CSV table of C-alpha atoms in Angstrom, one decimal:
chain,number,residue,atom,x,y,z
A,1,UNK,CA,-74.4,-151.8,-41.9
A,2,UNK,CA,-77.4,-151.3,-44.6
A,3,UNK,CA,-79.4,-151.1,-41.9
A,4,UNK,CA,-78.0,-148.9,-39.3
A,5,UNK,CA,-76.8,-146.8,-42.0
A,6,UNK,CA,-79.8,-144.3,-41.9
A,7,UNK,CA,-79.5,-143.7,-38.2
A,8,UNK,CA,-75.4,-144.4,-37.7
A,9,UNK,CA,-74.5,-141.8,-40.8
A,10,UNK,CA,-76.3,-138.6,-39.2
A,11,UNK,CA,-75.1,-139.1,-35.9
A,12,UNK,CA,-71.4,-139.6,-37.2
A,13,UNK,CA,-71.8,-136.1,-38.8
A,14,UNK,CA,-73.2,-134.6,-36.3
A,15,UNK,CA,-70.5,-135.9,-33.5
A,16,UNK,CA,-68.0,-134.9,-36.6
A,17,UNK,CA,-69.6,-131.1,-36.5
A,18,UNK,CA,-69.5,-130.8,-32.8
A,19,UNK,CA,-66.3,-132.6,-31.9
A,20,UNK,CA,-64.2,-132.5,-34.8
A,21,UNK,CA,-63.0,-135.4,-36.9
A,22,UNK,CA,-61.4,-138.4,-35.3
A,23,UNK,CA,-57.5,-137.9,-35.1
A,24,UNK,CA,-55.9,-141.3,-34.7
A,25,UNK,CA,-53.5,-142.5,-32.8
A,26,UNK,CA,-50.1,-141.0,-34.2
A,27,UNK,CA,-47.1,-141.9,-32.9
A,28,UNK,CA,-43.5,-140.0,-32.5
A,29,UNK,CA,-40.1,-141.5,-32.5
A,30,UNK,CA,-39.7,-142.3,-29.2
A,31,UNK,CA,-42.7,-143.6,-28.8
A,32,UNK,CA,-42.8,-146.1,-32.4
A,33,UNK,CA,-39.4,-147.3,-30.6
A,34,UNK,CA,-40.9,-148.7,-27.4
A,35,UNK,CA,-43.4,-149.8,-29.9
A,36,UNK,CA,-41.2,-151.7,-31.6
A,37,UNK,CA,-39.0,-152.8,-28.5
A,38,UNK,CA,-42.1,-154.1,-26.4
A,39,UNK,CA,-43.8,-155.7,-29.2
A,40,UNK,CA,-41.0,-157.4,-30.4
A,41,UNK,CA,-41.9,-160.9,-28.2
A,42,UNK,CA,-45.0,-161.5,-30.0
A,43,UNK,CA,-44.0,-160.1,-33.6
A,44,UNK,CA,-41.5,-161.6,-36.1
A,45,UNK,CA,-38.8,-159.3,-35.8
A,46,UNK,CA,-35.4,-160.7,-34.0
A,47,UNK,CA,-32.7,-158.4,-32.2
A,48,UNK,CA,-30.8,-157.3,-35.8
A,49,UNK,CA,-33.9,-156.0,-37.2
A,50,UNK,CA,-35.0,-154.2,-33.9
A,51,UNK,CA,-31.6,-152.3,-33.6
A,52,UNK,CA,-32.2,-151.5,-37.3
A,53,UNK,CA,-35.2,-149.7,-36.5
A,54,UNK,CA,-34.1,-148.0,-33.9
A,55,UNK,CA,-31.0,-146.8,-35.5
A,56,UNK,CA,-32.4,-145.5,-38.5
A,57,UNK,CA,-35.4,-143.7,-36.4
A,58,UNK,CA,-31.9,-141.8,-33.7
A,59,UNK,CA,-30.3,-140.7,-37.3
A,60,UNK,CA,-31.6,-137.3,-37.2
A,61,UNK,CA,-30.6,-137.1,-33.4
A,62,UNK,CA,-27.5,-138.5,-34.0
A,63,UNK,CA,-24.0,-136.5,-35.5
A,64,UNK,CA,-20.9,-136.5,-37.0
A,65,UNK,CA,-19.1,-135.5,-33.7
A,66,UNK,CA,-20.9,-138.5,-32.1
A,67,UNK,CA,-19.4,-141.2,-34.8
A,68,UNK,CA,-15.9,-139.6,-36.5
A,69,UNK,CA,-12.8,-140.8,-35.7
A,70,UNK,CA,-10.1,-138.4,-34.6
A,71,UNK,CA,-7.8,-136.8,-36.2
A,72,UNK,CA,-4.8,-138.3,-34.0
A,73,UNK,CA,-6.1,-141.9,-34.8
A,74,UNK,CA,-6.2,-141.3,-38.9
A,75,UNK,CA,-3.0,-142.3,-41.1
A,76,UNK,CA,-1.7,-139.4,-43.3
A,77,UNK,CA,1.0,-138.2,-45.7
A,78,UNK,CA,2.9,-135.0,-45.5
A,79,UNK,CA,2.1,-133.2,-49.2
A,80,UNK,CA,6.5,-133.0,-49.9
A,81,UNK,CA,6.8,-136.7,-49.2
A,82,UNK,CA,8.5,-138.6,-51.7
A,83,UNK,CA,7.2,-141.8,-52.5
A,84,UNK,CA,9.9,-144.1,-53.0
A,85,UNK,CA,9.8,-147.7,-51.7
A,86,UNK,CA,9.7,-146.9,-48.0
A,87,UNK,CA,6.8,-144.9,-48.3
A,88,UNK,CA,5.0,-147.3,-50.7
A,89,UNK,CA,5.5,-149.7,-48.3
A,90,UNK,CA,3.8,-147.6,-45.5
A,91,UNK,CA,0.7,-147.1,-47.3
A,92,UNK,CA,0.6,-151.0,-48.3
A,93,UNK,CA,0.7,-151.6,-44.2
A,94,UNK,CA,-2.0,-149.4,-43.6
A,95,UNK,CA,-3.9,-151.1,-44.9
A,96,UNK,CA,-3.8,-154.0,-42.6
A,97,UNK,CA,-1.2,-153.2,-39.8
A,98,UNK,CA,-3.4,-152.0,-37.2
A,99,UNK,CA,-2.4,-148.4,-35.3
A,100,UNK,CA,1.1,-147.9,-34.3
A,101,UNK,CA,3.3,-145.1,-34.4
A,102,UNK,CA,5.4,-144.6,-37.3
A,103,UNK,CA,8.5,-142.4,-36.0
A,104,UNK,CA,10.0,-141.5,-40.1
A,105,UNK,CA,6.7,-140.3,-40.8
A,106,UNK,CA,5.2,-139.0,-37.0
A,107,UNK,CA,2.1,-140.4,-37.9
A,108,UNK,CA,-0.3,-143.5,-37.0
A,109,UNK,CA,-1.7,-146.1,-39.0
A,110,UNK,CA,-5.6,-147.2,-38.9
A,111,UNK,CA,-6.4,-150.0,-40.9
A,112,UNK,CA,-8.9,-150.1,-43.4
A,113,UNK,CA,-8.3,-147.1,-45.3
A,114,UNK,CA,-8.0,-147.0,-48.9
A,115,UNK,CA,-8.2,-142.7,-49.3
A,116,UNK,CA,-5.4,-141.4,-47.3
A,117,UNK,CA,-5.5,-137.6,-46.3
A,118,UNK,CA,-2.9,-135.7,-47.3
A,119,UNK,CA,-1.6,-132.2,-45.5
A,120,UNK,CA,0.5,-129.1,-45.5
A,121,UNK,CA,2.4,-128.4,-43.1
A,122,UNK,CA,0.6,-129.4,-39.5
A,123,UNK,CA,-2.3,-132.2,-39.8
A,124,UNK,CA,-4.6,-130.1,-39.9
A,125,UNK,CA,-4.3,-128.0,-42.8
A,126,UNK,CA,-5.8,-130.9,-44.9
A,127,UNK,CA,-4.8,-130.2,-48.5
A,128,UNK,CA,-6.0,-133.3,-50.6
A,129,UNK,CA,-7.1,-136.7,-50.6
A,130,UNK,CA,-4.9,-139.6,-51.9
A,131,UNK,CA,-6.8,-142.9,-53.5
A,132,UNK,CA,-4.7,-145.9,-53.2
A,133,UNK,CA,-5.6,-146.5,-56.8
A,134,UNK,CA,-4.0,-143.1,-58.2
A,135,UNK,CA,-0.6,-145.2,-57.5
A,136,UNK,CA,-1.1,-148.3,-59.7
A,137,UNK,CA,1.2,-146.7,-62.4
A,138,UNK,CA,4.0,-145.2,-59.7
A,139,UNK,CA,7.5,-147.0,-59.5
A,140,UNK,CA,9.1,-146.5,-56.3
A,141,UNK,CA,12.2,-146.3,-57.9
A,142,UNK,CA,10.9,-143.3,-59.6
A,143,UNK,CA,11.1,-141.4,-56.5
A,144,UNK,CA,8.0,-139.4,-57.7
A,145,UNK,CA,7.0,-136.2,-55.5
A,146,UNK,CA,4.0,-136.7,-54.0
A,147,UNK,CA,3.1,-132.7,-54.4
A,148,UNK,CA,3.4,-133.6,-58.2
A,149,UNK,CA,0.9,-137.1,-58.2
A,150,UNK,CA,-1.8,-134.9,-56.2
A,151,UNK,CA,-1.6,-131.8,-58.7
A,152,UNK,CA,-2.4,-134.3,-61.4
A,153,UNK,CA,-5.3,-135.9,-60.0
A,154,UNK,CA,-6.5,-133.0,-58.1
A,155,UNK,CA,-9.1,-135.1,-55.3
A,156,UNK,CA,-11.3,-132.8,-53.9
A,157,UNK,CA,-11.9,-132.6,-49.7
A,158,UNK,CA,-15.5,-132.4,-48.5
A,159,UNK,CA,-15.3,-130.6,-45.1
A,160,UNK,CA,-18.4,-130.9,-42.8
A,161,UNK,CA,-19.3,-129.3,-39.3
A,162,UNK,CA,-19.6,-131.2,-36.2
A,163,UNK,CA,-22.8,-130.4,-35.9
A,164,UNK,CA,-24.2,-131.8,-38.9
A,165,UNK,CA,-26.7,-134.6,-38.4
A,166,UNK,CA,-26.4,-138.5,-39.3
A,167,UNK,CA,-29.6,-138.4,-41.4
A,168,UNK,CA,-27.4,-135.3,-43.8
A,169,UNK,CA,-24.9,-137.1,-43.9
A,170,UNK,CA,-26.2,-139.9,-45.3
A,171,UNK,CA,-28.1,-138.2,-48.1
A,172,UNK,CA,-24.7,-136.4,-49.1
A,173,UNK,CA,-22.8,-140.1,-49.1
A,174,UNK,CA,-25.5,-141.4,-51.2
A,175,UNK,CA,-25.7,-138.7,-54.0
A,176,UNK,CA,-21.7,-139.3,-54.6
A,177,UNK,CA,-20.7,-135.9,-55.5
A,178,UNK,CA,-18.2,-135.8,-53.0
A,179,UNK,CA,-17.3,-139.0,-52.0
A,180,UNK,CA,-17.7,-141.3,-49.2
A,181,UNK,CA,-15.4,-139.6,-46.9
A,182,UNK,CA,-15.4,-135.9,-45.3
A,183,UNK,CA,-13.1,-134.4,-42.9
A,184,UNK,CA,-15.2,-132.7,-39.9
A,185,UNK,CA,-14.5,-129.1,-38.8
A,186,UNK,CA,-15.3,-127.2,-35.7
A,187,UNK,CA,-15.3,-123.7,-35.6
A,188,UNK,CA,-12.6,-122.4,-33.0
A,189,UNK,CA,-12.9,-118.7,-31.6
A,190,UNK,CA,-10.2,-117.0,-29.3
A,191,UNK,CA,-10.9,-114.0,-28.2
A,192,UNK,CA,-12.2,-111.0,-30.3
A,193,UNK,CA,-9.8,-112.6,-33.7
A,194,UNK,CA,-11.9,-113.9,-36.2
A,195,UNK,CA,-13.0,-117.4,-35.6
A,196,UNK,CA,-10.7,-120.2,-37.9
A,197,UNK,CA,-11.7,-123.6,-38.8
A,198,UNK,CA,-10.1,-126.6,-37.2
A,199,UNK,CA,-10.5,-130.1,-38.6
A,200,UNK,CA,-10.6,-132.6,-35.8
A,201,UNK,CA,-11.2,-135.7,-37.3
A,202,UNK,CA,-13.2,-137.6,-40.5
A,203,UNK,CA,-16.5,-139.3,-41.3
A,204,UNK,CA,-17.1,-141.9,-43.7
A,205,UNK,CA,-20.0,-143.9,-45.1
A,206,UNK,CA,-19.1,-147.0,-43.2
A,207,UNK,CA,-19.5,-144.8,-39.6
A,208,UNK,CA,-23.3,-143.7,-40.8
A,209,UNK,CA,-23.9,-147.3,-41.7
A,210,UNK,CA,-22.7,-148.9,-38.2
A,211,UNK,CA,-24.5,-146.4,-36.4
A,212,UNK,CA,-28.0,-146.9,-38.7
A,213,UNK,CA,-27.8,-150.8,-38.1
A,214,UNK,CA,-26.4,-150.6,-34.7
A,215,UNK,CA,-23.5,-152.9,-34.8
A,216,UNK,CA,-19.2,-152.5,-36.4
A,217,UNK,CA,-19.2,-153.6,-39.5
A,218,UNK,CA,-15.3,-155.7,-39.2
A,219,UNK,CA,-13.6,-157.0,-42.6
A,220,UNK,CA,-10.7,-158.9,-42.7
A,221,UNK,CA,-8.3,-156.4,-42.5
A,222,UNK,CA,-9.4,-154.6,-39.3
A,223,UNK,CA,-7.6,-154.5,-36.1
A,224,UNK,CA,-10.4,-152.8,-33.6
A,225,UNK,CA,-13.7,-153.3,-33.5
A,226,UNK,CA,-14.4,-149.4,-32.6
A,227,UNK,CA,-12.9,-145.9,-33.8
A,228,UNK,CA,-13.6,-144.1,-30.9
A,229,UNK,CA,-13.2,-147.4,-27.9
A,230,UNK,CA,-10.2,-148.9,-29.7
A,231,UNK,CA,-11.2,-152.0,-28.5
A,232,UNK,CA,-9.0,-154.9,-30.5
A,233,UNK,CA,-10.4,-158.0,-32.2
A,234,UNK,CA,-9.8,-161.1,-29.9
A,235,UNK,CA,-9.8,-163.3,-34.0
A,236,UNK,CA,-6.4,-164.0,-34.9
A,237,UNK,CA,-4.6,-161.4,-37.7
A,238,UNK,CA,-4.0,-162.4,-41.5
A,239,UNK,CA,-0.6,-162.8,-41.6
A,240,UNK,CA,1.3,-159.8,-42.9
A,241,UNK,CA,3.5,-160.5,-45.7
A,242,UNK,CA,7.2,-158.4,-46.2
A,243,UNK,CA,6.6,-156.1,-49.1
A,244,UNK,CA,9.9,-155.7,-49.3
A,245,UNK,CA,10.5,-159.7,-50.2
A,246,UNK,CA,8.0,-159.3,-53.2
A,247,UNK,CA,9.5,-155.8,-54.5
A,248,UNK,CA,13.0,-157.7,-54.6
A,249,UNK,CA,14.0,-155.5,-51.6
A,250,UNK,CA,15.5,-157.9,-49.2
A,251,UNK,CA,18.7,-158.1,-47.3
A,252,UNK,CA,19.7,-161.0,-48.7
A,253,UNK,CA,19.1,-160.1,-52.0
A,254,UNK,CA,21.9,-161.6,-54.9
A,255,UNK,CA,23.1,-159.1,-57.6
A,256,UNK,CA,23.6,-161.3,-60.6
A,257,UNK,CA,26.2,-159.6,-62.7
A,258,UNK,CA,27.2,-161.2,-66.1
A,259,UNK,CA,30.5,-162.3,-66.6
A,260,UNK,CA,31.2,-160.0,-69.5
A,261,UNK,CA,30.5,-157.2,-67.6
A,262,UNK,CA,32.5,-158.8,-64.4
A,263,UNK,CA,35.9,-158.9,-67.0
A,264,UNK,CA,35.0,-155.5,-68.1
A,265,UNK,CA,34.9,-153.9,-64.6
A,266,UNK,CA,37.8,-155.3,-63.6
A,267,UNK,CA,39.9,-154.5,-66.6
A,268,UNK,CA,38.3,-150.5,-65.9
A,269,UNK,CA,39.5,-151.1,-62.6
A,270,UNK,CA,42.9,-152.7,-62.6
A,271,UNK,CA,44.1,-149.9,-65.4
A,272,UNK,CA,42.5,-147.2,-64.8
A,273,UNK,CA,41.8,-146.5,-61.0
A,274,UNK,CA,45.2,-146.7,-59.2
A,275,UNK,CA,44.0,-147.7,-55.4
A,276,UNK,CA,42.8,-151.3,-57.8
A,277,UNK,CA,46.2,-151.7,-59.5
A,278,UNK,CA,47.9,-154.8,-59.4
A,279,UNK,CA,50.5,-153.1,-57.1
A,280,UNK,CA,48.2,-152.7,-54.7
A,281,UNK,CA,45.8,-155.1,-54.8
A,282,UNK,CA,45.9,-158.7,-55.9
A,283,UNK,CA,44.0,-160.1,-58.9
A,284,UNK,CA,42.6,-162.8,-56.8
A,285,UNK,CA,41.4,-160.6,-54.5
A,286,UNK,CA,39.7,-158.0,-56.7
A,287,UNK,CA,37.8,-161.0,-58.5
A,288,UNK,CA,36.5,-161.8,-55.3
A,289,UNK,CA,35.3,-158.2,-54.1
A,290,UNK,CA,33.7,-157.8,-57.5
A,291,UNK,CA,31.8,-161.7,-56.9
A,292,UNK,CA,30.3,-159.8,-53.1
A,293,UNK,CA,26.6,-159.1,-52.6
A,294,UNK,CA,27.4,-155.2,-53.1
A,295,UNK,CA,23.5,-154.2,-52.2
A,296,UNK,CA,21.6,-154.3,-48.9
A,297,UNK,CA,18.4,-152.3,-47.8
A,298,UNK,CA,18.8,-150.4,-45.0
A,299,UNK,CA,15.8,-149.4,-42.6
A,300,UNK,CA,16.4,-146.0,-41.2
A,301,UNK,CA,15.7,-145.0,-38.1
A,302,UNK,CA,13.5,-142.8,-36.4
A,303,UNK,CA,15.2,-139.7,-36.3
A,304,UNK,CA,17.0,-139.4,-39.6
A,305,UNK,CA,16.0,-137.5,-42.8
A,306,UNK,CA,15.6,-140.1,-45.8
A,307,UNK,CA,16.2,-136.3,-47.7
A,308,UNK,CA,19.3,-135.7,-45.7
A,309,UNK,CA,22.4,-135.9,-48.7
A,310,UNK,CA,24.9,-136.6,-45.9
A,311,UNK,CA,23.7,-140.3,-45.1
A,312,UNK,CA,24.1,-141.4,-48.6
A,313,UNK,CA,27.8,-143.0,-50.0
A,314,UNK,CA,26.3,-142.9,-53.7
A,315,UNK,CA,23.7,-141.3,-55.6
A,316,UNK,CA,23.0,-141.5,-58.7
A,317,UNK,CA,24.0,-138.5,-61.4
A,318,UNK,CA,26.6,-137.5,-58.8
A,319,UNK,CA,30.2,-137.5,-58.3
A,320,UNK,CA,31.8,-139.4,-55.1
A,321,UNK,CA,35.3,-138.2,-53.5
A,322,UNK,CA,35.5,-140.9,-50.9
A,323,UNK,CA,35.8,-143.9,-53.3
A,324,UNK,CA,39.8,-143.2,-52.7
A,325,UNK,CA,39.1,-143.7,-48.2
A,326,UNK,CA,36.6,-146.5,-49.1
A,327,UNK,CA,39.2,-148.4,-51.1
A,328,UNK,CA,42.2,-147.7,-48.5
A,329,UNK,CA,39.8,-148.9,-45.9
A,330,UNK,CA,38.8,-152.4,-47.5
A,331,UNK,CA,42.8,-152.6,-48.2
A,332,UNK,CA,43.6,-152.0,-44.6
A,333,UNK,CA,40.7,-154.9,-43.4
């Protein structure tokens, strides 16, 4: 090099002066993909690391529309639920129940979700977001309004546009400010009216993920391998406990009553309420419909109103005239 260098340096300025400098070789992203994908036999990358590539490189082609599920597919709650043990108990199982179609609540369930939507009136109209952990210090037996639970914590929605690109998306998910979830819009125009926002379905963090790395990311709880095929696992299910057997809320379920109290109720009832006198009812007998399993949990079914007052015998704070029809019934059996 020392000693060409009087003869090579000139001419290398003087093809620089004439032709311009040298440019390279520069590659785009399609190209640095078949770069990647033909080369792959002689380099050291294997198949994961490949799809990796490739995935990260389509981000910016790539959007929300293209990975979100739908709206249809996404468990919610009506803001004026109540959430008492029944609908405890539906957010516990969707968790891990897979999608069916919850007829109480006209709703489906898609596992794997621990922020649950929650909306005003039709499903769209998404109001709030619900985090499974907000109801660590709710009884059921409470029957708190969930209106009430999501004016105290006050979740903010993040509401994106179809359009928006993976490669956005990811950047929002990563700064945190919003959360790891948003609900995707699209903008609906009829006519000459002004044009209204519809939500049609939601993103999160996990969807950008799969799609960078080319492959379903499936944890133990999760029934399809795909949001948008619906395609199920072939692996055998965890077993899905009762809720209702750990909350104490079984059929079978014995009401241990002391025996003080026992010889107090039926001295209140024997002198005091006449379809229970001793004219009319034995001693024996009473003792033995005060010793019965008085309290059973009763499903309800797909078109009745748990709010409805005219299902319910009892309720608490209230008075009851048909203790007197009850009573002459039981005598009658």
């Amino acid at each position: 090099m020392g000693i060409c260098a009087p003869l090579a340096w000139p001419t290398s300025k003087l093809l620089d002066y004439f032709l311009g400098e040298e440019i390279g070789t520069h590659y785009n992203r399609e190209r640095l993909k078949e770069l990647v994908r033909v080369t792959k036999h002689v380099n050291d990358l294997d198949k994961e690391e490949v799809n990796i590539i490739s995935g990260a490189l389509d981000l910016r082609k790539k959007t929300v529309n293209d990975v979100m599920t739908k709206l249809e597919d996404v468990f919610m709650l009506p803001i004026n639920s109540i959430l008492d043990f029944e609908t405890m108990s539906d957010i516990v199982k969707s968790v891990g129940s897979g999608a069916h179609q919850d007829h109480r609540l006209n709703v489906r369930l898609l596992a794997g979700y621990s922020r649950i939507p929650v909306y005003e009136g039709n499903r769209s109209n998404i109001v709030t977001v619900l985090f499974t952990k907000d109801l660590a210090f709710v009884d059921p037996d409470d029957n708190t309004a969930l209106r009430t639970l999501c004016k105290y914590y006050q979740n903010p929605c993040n509401f994106v546009f179809e359009d928006v690109t993976l490669d956005v998306m990811l950047k929002q998910f990563k700064e945190g400010h919003k959360g790891h979830m948003a609900f995707v819009q699209r903008i609906k125009r009829e006519g000459d009216s002004d044009p209204v926002y519809e939500t049609i379905g939601l993103v999160t963090l996990e969807d950008v993920i799969e799609e960078m790395i080319q492959a379903e990311i499936v944890d133990e709880t999760d029934v399809y391998t795909d949001n948008r095929t619906r395609k199920r696992l072939t692996r055998p299910l965890n077993k899905l406990h009762n809720v209702a057997e750990f909350a104490g809320h079984h059929q079978h379920q014995r009401v241990h009553v002391s025996p003080q109290l026992t010889l107090a109720t039926f001295q209140f009832l024997n002198t005091s309420v006449d379809p229970f006198r001793s004219d009319l009812i034995s001693e024996t007998v009473l003792r033995r419909l005060l010793k019965q399993d008085v309290m059973q949990h009763i499903k309800l079914k797909g078109d009745e109103d748990k709010n409805d007052p005219k299902i319910y015998v009892f309720q608490e704070g209230k008075p009851v005239r048909v203790i007197g029809t009850i009573v002459q019934m039981m005598i009658d059996e």
